[in-house]
Every structure is written in C-alpha cells, then in structure tokens.
PDB file of C-alpha atoms in Angstrom:
ATOM      1  CA  MET A   1      29.640 -11.564  10.562  1.00 92.00           C
ATOM      2  CA  ASN A   2      30.861  -8.829   8.239  1.00 90.00           C
ATOM      3  CA  PRO A   3      27.795  -6.935   6.897  1.00 80.00           C
ATOM      4  CA  LYS A   4      29.995  -5.229   4.294  1.00 79.00           C
ATOM      5  CA  ALA A   5      29.962  -8.489   2.341  1.00 87.00           C
ATOM      6  CA  MET A   6      26.331  -7.713   1.507  1.00 79.00           C
ATOM      7  CA  HIS A   7      27.494  -4.585  -0.325  1.00 74.00           C
ATOM      8  CA  LYS A   8      29.222  -6.811  -2.877  1.00 84.00           C
ATOM      9  CA  ILE A   9      25.924  -8.218  -4.140  1.00 85.00           C
ATOM     10  CA  SER A  10      24.820  -6.447  -7.307  1.00 87.00           C
ATOM     11  CA  TYR A  11      21.419  -4.752  -7.645  1.00 92.00           C
ATOM     12  CA  GLY A  12      19.615  -2.401 -10.004  1.00 94.00           C
ATOM     13  CA  MET A  13      17.532   0.747  -9.554  1.00 96.00           C
ATOM     14  CA  TYR A  14      13.853   0.483 -10.366  1.00 98.00           C
ATOM     15  CA  ILE A  15      10.494   2.089  -9.705  1.00 98.00           C
ATOM     16  CA  VAL A  16       7.932  -0.476  -8.620  1.00 99.00           C
ATOM     17  CA  SER A  17       4.417   0.894  -9.050  1.00 98.00           C
ATOM     18  CA  SER A  18       0.855  -0.268  -8.565  1.00 99.00           C
ATOM     19  CA  VAL A  19      -2.763   0.865  -8.386  1.00 98.00           C
ATOM     20  CA  LYS A  20      -5.539   0.759  -5.802  1.00 98.00           C
ATOM     21  CA  SER A  21      -9.045   2.193  -6.135  1.00 96.00           C
ATOM     22  CA  GLY A  22      -7.947   4.263  -9.115  1.00 95.00           C
ATOM     23  CA  GLN A  23      -4.986   5.777  -7.256  1.00 97.00           C
ATOM     24  CA  PHE A  24      -1.361   5.320  -8.323  1.00 98.00           C
ATOM     25  CA  ASN A  25       1.731   4.932  -6.181  1.00 98.00           C
ATOM     26  CA  GLY A  26       5.294   3.819  -6.697  1.00 98.00           C
ATOM     27  CA  GLN A  27       8.603   3.505  -4.923  1.00 97.00           C
ATOM     28  CA  ILE A  28      12.280   3.047  -5.614  1.00 96.00           C
ATOM     29  CA  ALA A  29      13.386  -0.564  -5.259  1.00 96.00           C
ATOM     30  CA  ASN A  30      16.710  -2.263  -5.846  1.00 93.00           C
ATOM     31  CA  THR A  31      15.406  -5.794  -5.421  1.00 94.00           C
ATOM     32  CA  ALA A  32      13.616  -6.782  -8.617  1.00 97.00           C
ATOM     33  CA  PHE A  33      14.713  -9.804 -10.605  1.00 97.00           C
ATOM     34  CA  GLN A  34      13.624 -12.304 -13.235  1.00 97.00           C
ATOM     35  CA  THR A  35      13.088 -15.750 -11.755  1.00 97.00           C
ATOM     36  CA  THR A  36      12.276 -17.805 -14.872  1.00 97.00           C
ATOM     37  CA  SER A  37      12.018 -17.256 -18.618  1.00 96.00           C
ATOM     38  CA  GLU A  38       9.362 -19.880 -19.396  1.00 96.00           C
ATOM     39  CA  PRO A  39       6.958 -18.863 -18.126  1.00 96.00           C
ATOM     40  CA  ALA A  40       8.347 -15.358 -17.759  1.00 98.00           C
ATOM     41  CA  MET A  41       8.283 -14.501 -14.056  1.00 99.00           C
ATOM     42  CA  ILE A  42       9.623 -11.555 -12.066  1.00 99.00           C
ATOM     43  CA  ALA A  43       9.884 -10.918  -8.330  1.00 99.00           C
ATOM     44  CA  VAL A  44      10.054  -7.726  -6.273  1.00 98.00           C
ATOM     45  CA  CYS A  45      10.745  -7.267  -2.566  1.00 98.00           C
ATOM     46  CA  LEU A  46       8.834  -4.492  -0.760  1.00 97.00           C
ATOM     47  CA  ASN A  47       8.773  -3.258   2.819  1.00 96.00           C
ATOM     48  CA  LYS A  48       5.471  -3.951   4.554  1.00 97.00           C
ATOM     49  CA  GLN A  49       5.332  -0.359   5.849  1.00 95.00           C
ATOM     50  CA  ASN A  50       5.389   1.146   2.360  1.00 96.00           C
ATOM     51  CA  LEU A  51       2.217   2.295   0.618  1.00 97.00           C
ATOM     52  CA  THR A  52       3.256   0.539  -2.596  1.00 98.00           C
ATOM     53  CA  HIS A  53       3.259  -2.746  -0.668  1.00 98.00           C
ATOM     54  CA  GLU A  54      -0.340  -2.056   0.321  1.00 98.00           C
ATOM     55  CA  PHE A  55      -1.278  -1.312  -3.298  1.00 98.00           C
ATOM     56  CA  VAL A  56       0.349  -4.464  -4.701  1.00 99.00           C
ATOM     57  CA  GLN A  57      -1.148  -6.608  -1.956  1.00 98.00           C
ATOM     58  CA  SER A  58      -4.600  -5.239  -2.776  1.00 98.00           C
ATOM     59  CA  SER A  59      -4.577  -5.128  -6.588  1.00 98.00           C
ATOM     60  CA  LYS A  60      -2.255  -8.103  -7.191  1.00 99.00           C
ATOM     61  CA  VAL A  61      -0.525  -6.228 -10.033  1.00 99.00           C
ATOM     62  CA  PHE A  62       2.663  -4.205 -10.369  1.00 99.00           C
ATOM     63  CA  ALA A  63       4.965  -2.636 -12.925  1.00 99.00           C
ATOM     64  CA  VAL A  64       8.744  -2.316 -12.809  1.00 99.00           C
ATOM     65  CA  SER A  65      10.367   0.643 -14.579  1.00 98.00           C
ATOM     66  CA  VAL A  66      14.118   0.290 -15.169  1.00 98.00           C
ATOM     67  CA  LEU A  67      15.898   3.602 -14.542  1.00 97.00           C
ATOM     68  CA  SER A  68      18.753   4.951 -16.673  1.00 97.00           C
ATOM     69  CA  THR A  69      22.124   6.195 -15.413  1.00 95.00           C
ATOM     70  CA  SER A  70      21.066   9.748 -16.313  1.00 94.00           C
ATOM     71  CA  THR A  71      18.163   9.738 -13.846  1.00 94.00           C
ATOM     72  CA  PRO A  72      18.427  12.873 -11.650  1.00 90.00           C
ATOM     73  CA  ILE A  73      18.957  12.268  -7.940  1.00 86.00           C
ATOM     74  CA  GLU A  74      15.932  14.490  -7.271  1.00 86.00           C
ATOM     75  CA  PHE A  75      13.733  12.120  -9.292  1.00 93.00           C
ATOM     76  CA  ILE A  76      15.020   9.165  -7.298  1.00 92.00           C
ATOM     77  CA  GLY A  77      14.357  11.103  -4.109  1.00 89.00           C
ATOM     78  CA  ARG A  78      10.771  11.741  -5.178  1.00 92.00           C
ATOM     79  CA  PHE A  79      10.008   8.026  -5.353  1.00 95.00           C
ATOM     80  CA  GLY A  80      12.516   6.841  -2.758  1.00 91.00           C
ATOM     81  CA  PHE A  81      12.382   9.227   0.183  1.00 87.00           C
ATOM     82  CA  LYS A  82       8.819  10.549   0.097  1.00 87.00           C
ATOM     83  CA  SER A  83       5.670   8.722   1.102  1.00 89.00           C
ATOM     84  CA  GLY A  84       2.694   8.448  -1.195  1.00 92.00           C
ATOM     85  CA  ARG A  85       0.562   8.999   1.889  1.00 94.00           C
ATOM     86  CA  ASP A  86       1.766  12.603   1.930  1.00 90.00           C
ATOM     87  CA  THR A  87       2.853  13.264  -1.661  1.00 88.00           C
ATOM     88  CA  PRO A  88       1.090  12.421  -4.950  1.00 94.00           C
ATOM     89  CA  LYS A  89       4.249  11.009  -6.518  1.00 96.00           C
ATOM     90  CA  PHE A  90       2.885  10.791 -10.052  1.00 97.00           C
ATOM     91  CA  ASP A  91       1.912  14.464 -10.310  1.00 96.00           C
ATOM     92  CA  GLY A  92       4.034  15.988 -13.081  1.00 95.00           C
ATOM     93  CA  VAL A  93       5.587  12.624 -13.980  1.00 97.00           C
ATOM     94  CA  ASN A  94       5.069  11.194 -17.469  1.00 98.00           C
ATOM     95  CA  HIS A  95       3.391   7.811 -17.177  1.00 98.00           C
ATOM     96  CA  ARG A  96       0.723   5.613 -18.696  1.00 98.00           C
ATOM     97  CA  SER A  97      -1.525   2.857 -17.425  1.00 98.00           C
ATOM     98  CA  GLY A  98      -0.552  -0.641 -18.449  1.00 98.00           C
ATOM     99  CA  GLY A  99      -2.835  -3.508 -19.332  1.00 97.00           C
ATOM    100  CA  THR A 100      -3.154  -4.446 -15.661  1.00 98.00           C
ATOM    101  CA  GLY A 101      -3.963  -0.873 -14.667  1.00 98.00           C
ATOM    102  CA  ALA A 102      -0.626  -0.390 -12.943  1.00 98.00           C
ATOM    103  CA  PRO A 103       1.135   2.881 -13.853  1.00 98.00           C
ATOM    104  CA  ILE A 104       4.282   2.668 -15.975  1.00 98.00           C
ATOM    105  CA  VAL A 105       6.770   5.487 -15.407  1.00 98.00           C
ATOM    106  CA  LEU A 106       8.062   6.892 -18.707  1.00 98.00           C
ATOM    107  CA  ASP A 107      10.486   9.567 -17.462  1.00 98.00           C
ATOM    108  CA  HIS A 108      14.092   8.293 -17.265  1.00 98.00           C
ATOM    109  CA  THR A 109      12.881   4.743 -17.977  1.00 98.00           C
ATOM    110  CA  ILE A 110      14.713   2.524 -20.452  1.00 98.00           C
ATOM    111  CA  ALA A 111      12.455  -0.537 -20.134  1.00 99.00           C
ATOM    112  CA  PHE A 112       9.449  -1.766 -18.197  1.00 99.00           C
ATOM    113  CA  VAL A 113       7.908  -5.029 -17.087  1.00 99.00           C
ATOM    114  CA  GLU A 114       4.290  -5.468 -16.042  1.00 99.00           C
ATOM    115  CA  ALA A 115       3.127  -8.418 -13.972  1.00 99.00           C
ATOM    116  CA  GLU A 116       0.244 -10.088 -12.148  1.00 99.00           C
ATOM    117  CA  VAL A 117       1.001 -11.494  -8.693  1.00 99.00           C
ATOM    118  CA  VAL A 118       0.787 -15.279  -8.530  1.00 99.00           C
ATOM    119  CA  ASP A 119       2.467 -15.907  -5.185  1.00 99.00           C
ATOM    120  CA  THR A 120       4.023 -14.187  -2.175  1.00 98.00           C
ATOM    121  CA  MET A 121       6.643 -15.019   0.425  1.00 98.00           C
ATOM    122  CA  ASP A 122       6.859 -13.501   3.890  1.00 98.00           C
ATOM    123  CA  ALA A 123      10.372 -12.157   4.444  1.00 97.00           C
ATOM    124  CA  GLY A 124       9.965 -10.636   7.888  1.00 97.00           C
ATOM    125  CA  THR A 125       9.895  -6.869   7.431  1.00 96.00           C
ATOM    126  CA  HIS A 126       9.340  -7.372   3.693  1.00 97.00           C
ATOM    127  CA  THR A 127       7.198  -9.362   1.291  1.00 98.00           C
ATOM    128  CA  VAL A 128       8.503 -10.945  -1.890  1.00 98.00           C
ATOM    129  CA  PHE A 129       5.857 -10.689  -4.621  1.00 99.00           C
ATOM    130  CA  LEU A 130       6.218 -13.184  -7.483  1.00 99.00           C
ATOM    131  CA  GLY A 131       4.547 -12.016 -10.667  1.00 99.00           C
ATOM    132  CA  LYS A 132       3.727 -13.523 -14.044  1.00 99.00           C
ATOM    133  CA  VAL A 133       4.910 -11.126 -16.751  1.00 99.00           C
ATOM    134  CA  VAL A 134       2.025  -9.934 -18.933  1.00 98.00           C
ATOM    135  CA  ASP A 135       3.826  -7.186 -20.841  1.00 98.00           C
ATOM    136  CA  ALA A 136       7.311  -5.744 -21.285  1.00 98.00           C
ATOM    137  CA  ASP A 137       9.082  -3.392 -23.664  1.00 98.00           C
ATOM    138  CA  VAL A 138      12.293  -1.430 -24.210  1.00 98.00           C
ATOM    139  CA  LEU A 139      11.744   2.329 -24.377  1.00 98.00           C
ATOM    140  CA  ASP A 140      15.329   3.528 -24.854  1.00 97.00           C
ATOM    141  CA  PRO A 141      17.658   0.872 -26.309  1.00 96.00           C
ATOM    142  CA  GLU A 142      20.692   3.171 -26.237  1.00 97.00           C
ATOM    143  CA  ALA A 143      20.554   4.091 -22.543  1.00 97.00           C
ATOM    144  CA  GLU A 144      22.377   2.202 -19.795  1.00 96.00           C
ATOM    145  CA  PRO A 145      20.504   0.863 -16.755  1.00 97.00           C
ATOM    146  CA  MET A 146      21.496   2.308 -13.405  1.00 95.00           C
ATOM    147  CA  THR A 147      22.990  -0.168 -10.969  1.00 92.00           C
ATOM    148  CA  TYR A 148      22.806   0.185  -7.213  1.00 87.00           C
ATOM    149  CA  ALA A 149      26.591   0.572  -7.114  1.00 85.00           C
ATOM    150  CA  TYR A 150      26.399   3.433  -9.647  1.00 85.00           C
ATOM    151  CA  TYR A 151      23.699   5.097  -7.554  1.00 83.00           C
ATOM    152  CA  HIS A 152      25.971   5.061  -4.519  1.00 76.00           C
ATOM    153  CA  ALA A 153      29.332   5.783  -6.155  1.00 77.00           C
ATOM    154  CA  VAL A 154      28.390   8.294  -8.857  1.00 75.00           C
ATOM    155  CA  LYS A 155      25.091   9.756  -7.670  1.00 64.00           C
ATOM    156  CA  GLY A 156      26.118   9.774  -4.013  1.00 61.00           C
ATOM    157  CA  GLY A 157      22.832   8.150  -3.108  1.00 52.00           C
ATOM    158  CA  LYS A 158      21.801   6.539   0.166  1.00 52.00           C
ATOM    159  CA  SER A 159      19.355   3.793   1.127  1.00 52.00           C
ATOM    160  CA  PRO A 160      16.217   4.505   3.150  1.00 49.00           C
ATOM    161  CA  LYS A 161      15.879   2.448   6.330  1.00 50.00           C
ATOM    162  CA  THR A 162      12.948   0.572   4.779  1.00 48.00           C
ATOM    163  CA  ALA A 163      15.103  -0.764   1.924  1.00 50.00           C
ATOM    164  CA  PRO A 164      15.745  -4.533   2.019  1.00 53.00           C
ATOM    165  CA  THR A 165      19.470  -3.880   1.540  1.00 51.00           C
ATOM    166  CA  TYR A 166      19.765  -1.127   4.177  1.00 45.00           C
ATOM    167  CA  ILE A 167      22.907  -1.392   6.295  1.00 50.00           C
ATOM    168  CA  LYS A 168      23.743   1.318   8.802  1.00 55.00           C
ATOM    169  CA  GLU A 169      26.886   3.090   7.690  1.00 53.00           C
ATOM    170  CA  GLU A 170      29.678   4.022  10.059  1.00 53.00           C
ATOM    171  CA  PRO A 171      30.196   7.780  10.505  1.00 50.00           C
ATOM    172  CA  LYS A 172      32.933   9.149   8.277  1.00 49.00           C
ATOM    173  CA  LYS A 173      35.253  11.834   9.534  1.00 46.00           C
ATOM    174  CA  GLN A 174      35.498  14.883   7.317  1.00 43.00           C
ATOM    175  CA  ALA A 175      38.294  17.368   6.945  1.00 38.00           C
ATOM    176  CA  LYS A 176      37.746  20.557   8.974  1.00 43.00           C
ATOM    177  CA  ALA A 177      37.844  22.623   5.798  1.00 43.00           C
ATOM    178  CA  GLY A 178      35.003  20.571   4.346  1.00 64.00           C
ATOM    179  CA  ASP A 179      32.110  22.031   6.344  1.00 84.00           C
ATOM    180  CA  LYS A 180      29.827  19.385   4.873  1.00 92.00           C
ATOM    181  CA  TRP A 181      26.322  18.851   6.181  1.00 94.00           C
ATOM    182  CA  GLU A 182      24.228  15.686   5.937  1.00 92.00           C
ATOM    183  CA  CYS A 183      20.467  15.394   5.626  1.00 90.00           C
ATOM    184  CA  THR A 184      19.276  13.212   8.505  1.00 88.00           C
ATOM    185  CA  VAL A 185      16.264  12.103   6.460  1.00 84.00           C
ATOM    186  CA  CYS A 186      17.829  10.769   3.245  1.00 85.00           C
ATOM    187  CA  GLY A 187      21.611  10.991   3.724  1.00 83.00           C
ATOM    188  CA  TYR A 188      22.257  13.662   1.063  1.00 87.00           C
ATOM    189  CA  VAL A 189      25.473  15.556   1.813  1.00 89.00           C
ATOM    190  CA  TYR A 190      25.698  19.270   1.099  1.00 93.00           C
ATOM    191  CA  ASP A 191      29.211  20.137  -0.067  1.00 91.00           C
ATOM    192  CA  PRO A 192      29.892  23.906  -0.126  1.00 93.00           C
ATOM    193  CA  ALA A 193      32.455  23.373  -2.876  1.00 91.00           C
ATOM    194  CA  VAL A 194      29.660  22.073  -5.106  1.00 88.00           C
ATOM    195  CA  GLY A 195      26.687  23.996  -3.748  1.00 91.00           C
ATOM    196  CA  ASP A 196      23.217  23.308  -5.105  1.00 90.00           C
ATOM    197  CA  PRO A 197      23.047  25.114  -8.469  1.00 86.00           C
ATOM    198  CA  ASP A 198      19.615  23.683  -9.297  1.00 81.00           C
ATOM    199  CA  GLY A 199      18.360  25.075  -5.998  1.00 86.00           C
ATOM    200  CA  GLY A 200      19.926  28.479  -6.552  1.00 91.00           C
ATOM    201  CA  ILE A 201      22.911  27.883  -4.259  1.00 93.00           C
ATOM    202  CA  LYS A 202      26.213  28.767  -5.926  1.00 92.00           C
ATOM    203  CA  PRO A 203      29.400  26.712  -5.395  1.00 92.00           C
ATOM    204  CA  GLY A 204      31.432  28.101  -2.513  1.00 92.00           C
ATOM    205  CA  THR A 205      28.370  28.901  -0.393  1.00 93.00           C
ATOM    206  CA  ALA A 206      28.766  27.856   3.243  1.00 93.00           C
ATOM    207  CA  PHE A 207      25.851  25.935   4.700  1.00 94.00           C
ATOM    208  CA  GLU A 208      25.299  28.667   7.276  1.00 93.00           C
ATOM    209  CA  ASP A 209      24.779  31.182   4.465  1.00 93.00           C
ATOM    210  CA  ILE A 210      22.061  29.177   2.727  1.00 95.00           C
ATOM    211  CA  PRO A 211      18.570  30.743   3.093  1.00 95.00           C
ATOM    212  CA  ASP A 212      16.492  29.147   5.846  1.00 94.00           C
ATOM    213  CA  ASP A 213      13.746  28.207   3.379  1.00 94.00           C
ATOM    214  CA  TRP A 214      16.136  26.044   1.324  1.00 95.00           C
ATOM    215  CA  VAL A 215      15.262  22.351   1.306  1.00 92.00           C
ATOM    216  CA  CYS A 216      17.152  19.136   0.614  1.00 91.00           C
ATOM    217  CA  PRO A 217      17.290  18.642  -3.179  1.00 88.00           C
ATOM    218  CA  VAL A 218      16.716  14.907  -2.780  1.00 85.00           C
ATOM    219  CA  CYS A 219      13.932  14.476  -0.237  1.00 86.00           C
ATOM    220  CA  GLY A 220      12.689  18.010   0.417  1.00 85.00           C
ATOM    221  CA  ALA A 221      13.629  18.011   4.115  1.00 88.00           C
ATOM    222  CA  ALA A 222      14.058  21.412   5.779  1.00 91.00           C
ATOM    223  CA  LYS A 223      17.481  22.961   6.367  1.00 94.00           C
ATOM    224  CA  SER A 224      16.992  22.313  10.087  1.00 94.00           C
ATOM    225  CA  GLU A 225      17.046  18.565   9.369  1.00 92.00           C
ATOM    226  CA  PHE A 226      20.748  18.706   8.445  1.00 95.00           C
ATOM    227  CA  LYS A 227      23.635  17.889  10.782  1.00 94.00           C
ATOM    228  CA  LYS A 228      27.269  18.897  10.419  1.00 92.00           C
ATOM    229  CA  LEU A 229      29.680  16.097   9.578  1.00 90.00           C
ATOM    230  CA  THR A 230      32.599  15.981  11.992  1.00 76.00           C
TER     231      THR A 230
END
C-alpha cells in the first residue's frame, strides 16, 4: 500500500474547541466536515489522548473555527503543538462563548460552526463526534479558508503524531550549505537564510550562533530539541 495516496485527500484547517467545568480548551484539527444539510450536521475527528476530546466527550458540545490563509504559524502551533494540560491556550486569544457554552475563536477566523453532539463513532485511536449545528456565521467574507495542503506547502507546517492524517515522513537530504535544523517536537525547520525575524534572529544567522534561550517559534520547544538535517 502506498500511504502517499492519503496525502491527495483534501482537508481544511480548523480549531475545534469545547468547555468543561467552566474551562476552555481547543485544538487544531483538519478533519471537520458537514455530513448533511437538512438537518444541518457536522462531524469532527479527535484523538482520544487530547484534552479537547475529553472536553467534548464530557460537555457534548463543540465549536469549529475556520482559519484563514493569513493565520500565523505561531498561532497554529499554539493550538496544535501545545497541550491544554500545560498551557491555557485561550489566554490572550480573542474569543467568545457560544450558545452552547463552547468557546468560539475570533482571531484569524473567517467562519464558525457550533454544535451539540448527537452521536459518536469509535475510530480506534480517535473518536468521530457527530454534532447537530445550533449556530453558524461568517466573520470575514473576504478571507480565504486555509487548506491542509496550503498549511504544508506555503506555511511549511507539519502534523502532530496525534493527528488522524499523520503519516511519518521520510528523511529528506539537505545540501551541505543549508545547515538547516529541525524541531523534533513539531517539525519546524530553522533555515539560516531566513532566520527568525519575529524571534529576533536575523537572516543569515547560523543555528549555532542563536542564543541558547531561543525557542521554536511554532511550539516553544527549547533549542536543544532541534536536530541537524543531513
């Protein structure tokens, strides 16, 4: 079987969020889809290890925020490569509570859908939650939704191992002059030709010359968590 065939299936980029005991949590998901229009139903697929899965399973409600193509990779990293068990993901993020109580992310969101769970399906490592849509709206009609392909090709993004579409990638050989380093936590690649301007690292800065307290701009991993690409 050729697993690369799975890469040809199209997906989007969303934040699936929920509430439990007054606490909010959310995660990046690429598997969210409308199942029927009458009644309006939507389904999401979440890893059983994720805190958001626990929240949805408990509260039986969730919201899906559709991300725009202009969403910063750091924002995606906040919801995609950090655990709500360690990080309050909604701190500093514009959001509001929906009618179900689930938080709706407003930053970088072009539309949202809010739903109440009516059924579930066990999918091994994941659970598919089927929800009846109770509210939905478009927040930015001019913006384009980010696709999973755009996230990989343009944003240079990777998939966490808990993603339903995760497929282990084969190591890619880099030119000797590249001196690129990869984050072993999220897959972000530091390219000295680009640097990390937002993190105070100018283009042309070798990885070895980066201060030891620098962290991955996507997931916040320490410099020591990087490995040189060969």
